[in-house]
Amino acid sequence: MRSVRAALGEARGTEVNVPRDYHHRLTGEEAGSRADVVALFSERVADHRATVRHVGADELATTVAAALWAREAKRIVVPDDLPYGWLAQLEGVQALADAGTVDVAVLDAVDGVVTGCAAAVARTGTVVLDGGRAQGRRALTLVPDYHLCVVHADQIVGTVPEAVARLDPYRPLTWISGPAATLDLGLRRVPGVHGPRELEVLVVED
C-alpha cells in the first residue's frame, strides 16, 4: 500500500471525472420493440454455446421435466424456495431442496440444478443471480455440471446499466454468460472449470 500511495502522489484522494457517454439503452437498430429485446437475448445466449428455449407460462413445468428427462437425470438440487409448480410434472427425478446445508460433495454428484434469476441482459446474453427467491446460494450454480435457468421475459433488460439499476449492489451477484470455460496452457478451451459445463435457459413468455 505504501508503494501505491507513493505512486499516486498528490493525486491521491482527488475525484476523477469518469465518462458516462456510453449507451444506457439499446439503440433502435439493435432492438426496436420489446419482442426484439427478448429475441436479442435469446440470440446472444445461443452465441455463448448455451441452449435457449421459449415457453409459455402454462408449459414451464412440462418443459422443465422434459429437459431433465432428456438428460436422464436421476437427482437434482433446487433452492428451497423454488416455486413448486416448476417441478409439478417431474416424475422419476429426486429433487433435493437446499437451504444451505447440502454438502459440496453432494452438489458435485447431482445431475444438475434448476433455478430462477434476478435479471437478464439482452446485449450480452447474460443471466444475473443475486441469491434471491428461486436462486439459492452461489454454490448451487457453480458446482453442478448442468444448470437449467428459468428467465421470465419481463426480467430481460437491454443493457448492463439497465440491469445494474435493477439490482442491489450489496447482494452476492453472479453474472453468467454461457457455460463456464477457460483456456488451458495449450490454449485449448476447457469447459466447466468455474461453473457448469452446460447451461440451458428457458425464457418464459408470461
Coordinates of C-alpha atoms in Angstrom, one line a residue:
M1 CA 0.0 0.0 0.0
R2 CA 2.9 2.4 0.7
S3 CA 4.1 1.9 -2.9
V4 CA 0.6 2.6 -4.2
R5 CA 0.3 5.8 -2.2
A6 CA 3.7 6.9 -3.3
A7 CA 2.8 6.3 -7.0
L8 CA -0.4 8.2 -6.7
G9 CA 1.4 11.2 -5.2
E10 CA -0.6 14.4 -4.8
A11 CA -3.4 13.0 -6.9
R12 CA -4.3 10.6 -4.1
G13 CA -7.9 11.3 -2.9
T14 CA -8.9 13.6 -5.8
E15 CA -12.0 12.8 -7.7
V16 CA -11.6 11.7 -11.3
N17 CA -14.2 12.5 -13.9
V18 CA -15.5 9.2 -15.3
P19 CA -17.0 9.5 -18.8
R20 CA -20.7 8.3 -18.9
D21 CA -21.4 8.8 -22.6
Y22 CA -21.9 5.2 -23.3
H23 CA -25.4 3.9 -24.3
H24 CA -27.6 3.1 -21.3
R25 CA -30.2 1.5 -23.5
L26 CA -30.3 -0.4 -26.7
T27 CA -30.5 1.6 -29.9
G28 CA -33.4 1.3 -32.3
E29 CA -31.1 -0.6 -34.7
E30 CA -30.4 -3.2 -32.1
A31 CA -33.9 -3.7 -30.8
G32 CA -36.9 -1.6 -31.8
S33 CA -39.5 -3.3 -29.7
R34 CA -39.9 -5.3 -26.5
A35 CA -40.1 -8.5 -28.6
D36 CA -36.8 -7.5 -30.2
V37 CA -35.1 -7.2 -26.8
V38 CA -36.2 -10.8 -25.9
A39 CA -35.2 -12.1 -29.3
L40 CA -31.7 -10.4 -29.0
F41 CA -31.3 -12.0 -25.6
S42 CA -32.0 -15.5 -27.0
E43 CA -29.6 -14.9 -29.9
R44 CA -26.8 -13.8 -27.6
V45 CA -27.4 -16.7 -25.2
A46 CA -27.1 -19.1 -28.1
D47 CA -23.9 -17.4 -29.2
H48 CA -22.4 -18.4 -25.8
R49 CA -22.9 -22.1 -26.6
A50 CA -25.9 -22.3 -24.3
T51 CA -29.3 -23.8 -25.1
V52 CA -32.3 -21.5 -25.1
R53 CA -36.0 -22.2 -25.4
H54 CA -39.1 -20.1 -25.3
V55 CA -42.1 -21.5 -23.5
G56 CA -45.5 -20.2 -22.3
A57 CA -46.1 -20.0 -18.6
D58 CA -48.5 -23.0 -18.8
E59 CA -45.8 -25.0 -20.5
L60 CA -43.0 -24.4 -18.0
A61 CA -43.5 -27.4 -15.7
T62 CA -43.7 -29.8 -18.7
T63 CA -40.6 -28.2 -20.3
V64 CA -38.5 -28.4 -17.2
A65 CA -39.4 -32.1 -16.8
A66 CA -38.7 -32.8 -20.5
A67 CA -35.3 -31.1 -20.2
L68 CA -34.3 -33.2 -17.2
W69 CA -35.7 -36.4 -18.7
A70 CA -33.7 -35.8 -21.9
R71 CA -30.5 -35.8 -19.8
E72 CA -31.7 -38.9 -18.0
A73 CA -31.3 -37.0 -14.7
K74 CA -32.0 -39.0 -11.6
R75 CA -31.2 -36.5 -8.9
I76 CA -31.1 -32.7 -9.0
V77 CA -30.8 -29.9 -6.5
V78 CA -33.0 -26.8 -6.3
P79 CA -33.3 -23.8 -4.0
D80 CA -35.6 -24.5 -1.1
D81 CA -37.9 -21.6 -2.2
L82 CA -38.2 -22.7 -5.9
P83 CA -41.9 -22.4 -6.9
Y84 CA -43.4 -25.9 -6.5
G85 CA -45.2 -25.5 -9.9
W86 CA -42.0 -25.5 -11.8
L87 CA -41.4 -29.2 -10.8
A88 CA -45.1 -30.2 -10.8
Q89 CA -44.7 -32.5 -13.8
L90 CA -41.4 -34.1 -12.8
E91 CA -41.5 -37.8 -12.1
G92 CA -38.7 -40.2 -11.6
V93 CA -36.2 -37.5 -10.6
Q94 CA -35.3 -36.8 -7.0
A95 CA -35.2 -33.0 -6.2
L96 CA -33.1 -32.1 -3.2
A97 CA -34.2 -28.8 -1.6
D98 CA -31.2 -26.8 -0.5
A99 CA -31.3 -24.3 2.4
G100 CA -27.5 -24.0 2.6
T101 CA -27.0 -27.4 4.1
V102 CA -26.4 -29.7 1.1
D103 CA -22.8 -30.8 1.1
V104 CA -20.5 -29.8 -1.7
A105 CA -19.7 -33.4 -2.5
V106 CA -23.4 -34.0 -3.0
L107 CA -23.7 -30.9 -5.2
D108 CA -20.9 -32.3 -7.3
A109 CA -22.6 -35.7 -7.7
V110 CA -26.1 -34.5 -8.7
D111 CA -27.2 -34.4 -12.3
G112 CA -28.0 -30.7 -12.3
V113 CA -29.6 -27.7 -10.7
V114 CA -32.8 -25.7 -11.5
T115 CA -33.0 -22.0 -10.6
G116 CA -34.6 -18.7 -11.5
C117 CA -32.7 -15.5 -11.8
A118 CA -32.8 -11.8 -10.8
A119 CA -32.3 -10.2 -14.2
A120 CA -31.0 -10.9 -17.7
V121 CA -29.2 -8.7 -20.2
A122 CA -30.1 -8.9 -23.9
R123 CA -27.0 -7.2 -25.3
T124 CA -24.6 -9.6 -23.6
G125 CA -26.8 -12.7 -23.3
T126 CA -26.1 -12.7 -19.6
V127 CA -28.2 -14.1 -16.7
V128 CA -27.8 -12.5 -13.3
L129 CA -28.4 -14.2 -10.0
D130 CA -28.4 -12.4 -6.6
G131 CA -29.3 -15.1 -4.2
G132 CA -32.9 -14.0 -4.1
R133 CA -36.1 -16.1 -4.5
A134 CA -35.7 -19.3 -6.5
Q135 CA -31.9 -18.7 -6.9
G136 CA -30.2 -20.2 -3.8
R137 CA -26.6 -19.7 -2.8
R138 CA -23.8 -19.4 -5.2
A139 CA -22.5 -23.0 -4.8
L140 CA -25.7 -24.3 -6.3
T141 CA -24.9 -22.8 -9.7
L142 CA -21.1 -23.2 -9.5
V143 CA -20.6 -26.9 -8.6
P144 CA -23.2 -29.0 -10.6
D145 CA -22.3 -29.6 -14.3
Y146 CA -25.7 -28.6 -15.6
H147 CA -27.7 -25.5 -14.9
L148 CA -31.3 -25.1 -16.0
C149 CA -32.2 -21.4 -15.5
V150 CA -35.7 -20.0 -15.8
V151 CA -35.9 -16.4 -17.1
H152 CA -39.2 -14.6 -17.3
A153 CA -39.4 -12.3 -20.2
D154 CA -40.1 -9.2 -18.0
Q155 CA -36.7 -9.8 -16.3
I156 CA -34.9 -9.2 -19.5
V157 CA -33.4 -5.7 -20.0
G158 CA -31.5 -4.3 -22.9
T159 CA -28.1 -3.4 -21.4
V160 CA -25.8 -3.9 -18.4
P161 CA -26.5 -0.4 -17.0
E162 CA -30.3 -1.2 -17.0
A163 CA -29.6 -4.4 -15.1
V164 CA -27.4 -2.7 -12.6
A165 CA -30.1 -0.2 -11.9
R166 CA -32.5 -3.1 -11.0
L167 CA -30.0 -4.9 -8.7
D168 CA -28.9 -4.4 -5.2
P169 CA -25.1 -3.9 -5.2
Y170 CA -24.9 -5.3 -1.6
R171 CA -26.3 -8.7 -2.7
P172 CA -24.0 -11.5 -3.9
L173 CA -24.2 -11.0 -7.7
T174 CA -23.3 -13.8 -10.1
W175 CA -23.2 -12.8 -13.8
I176 CA -23.5 -15.8 -16.1
S177 CA -22.7 -15.5 -19.8
G178 CA -22.9 -19.1 -21.1
P179 CA -21.4 -22.3 -19.7
A180 CA -18.2 -21.9 -17.7
A181 CA -14.9 -22.3 -19.7
T182 CA -11.3 -21.2 -19.7
L183 CA -8.2 -21.9 -21.8
D184 CA -5.5 -24.3 -20.5
L185 CA -1.8 -23.8 -21.0
G186 CA -2.1 -25.2 -24.6
L187 CA -4.8 -22.6 -25.3
R188 CA -7.4 -25.3 -25.5
R189 CA -10.9 -24.4 -24.4
V190 CA -11.8 -26.4 -21.2
P191 CA -15.5 -26.3 -20.1
G192 CA -16.8 -26.4 -16.6
V193 CA -13.8 -25.0 -14.7
H194 CA -15.5 -22.2 -12.9
G195 CA -19.1 -23.4 -13.1
P196 CA -21.5 -25.7 -15.1
R197 CA -20.3 -27.3 -18.3
E198 CA -23.8 -26.9 -19.8
L199 CA -26.3 -24.0 -19.4
E200 CA -29.9 -24.2 -20.6
V201 CA -32.2 -21.2 -20.4
L202 CA -35.9 -21.3 -20.5
V203 CA -37.4 -17.9 -21.5
V204 CA -41.0 -17.8 -20.1
E205 CA -43.4 -15.6 -22.1
D206 CA -45.8 -14.7 -19.3

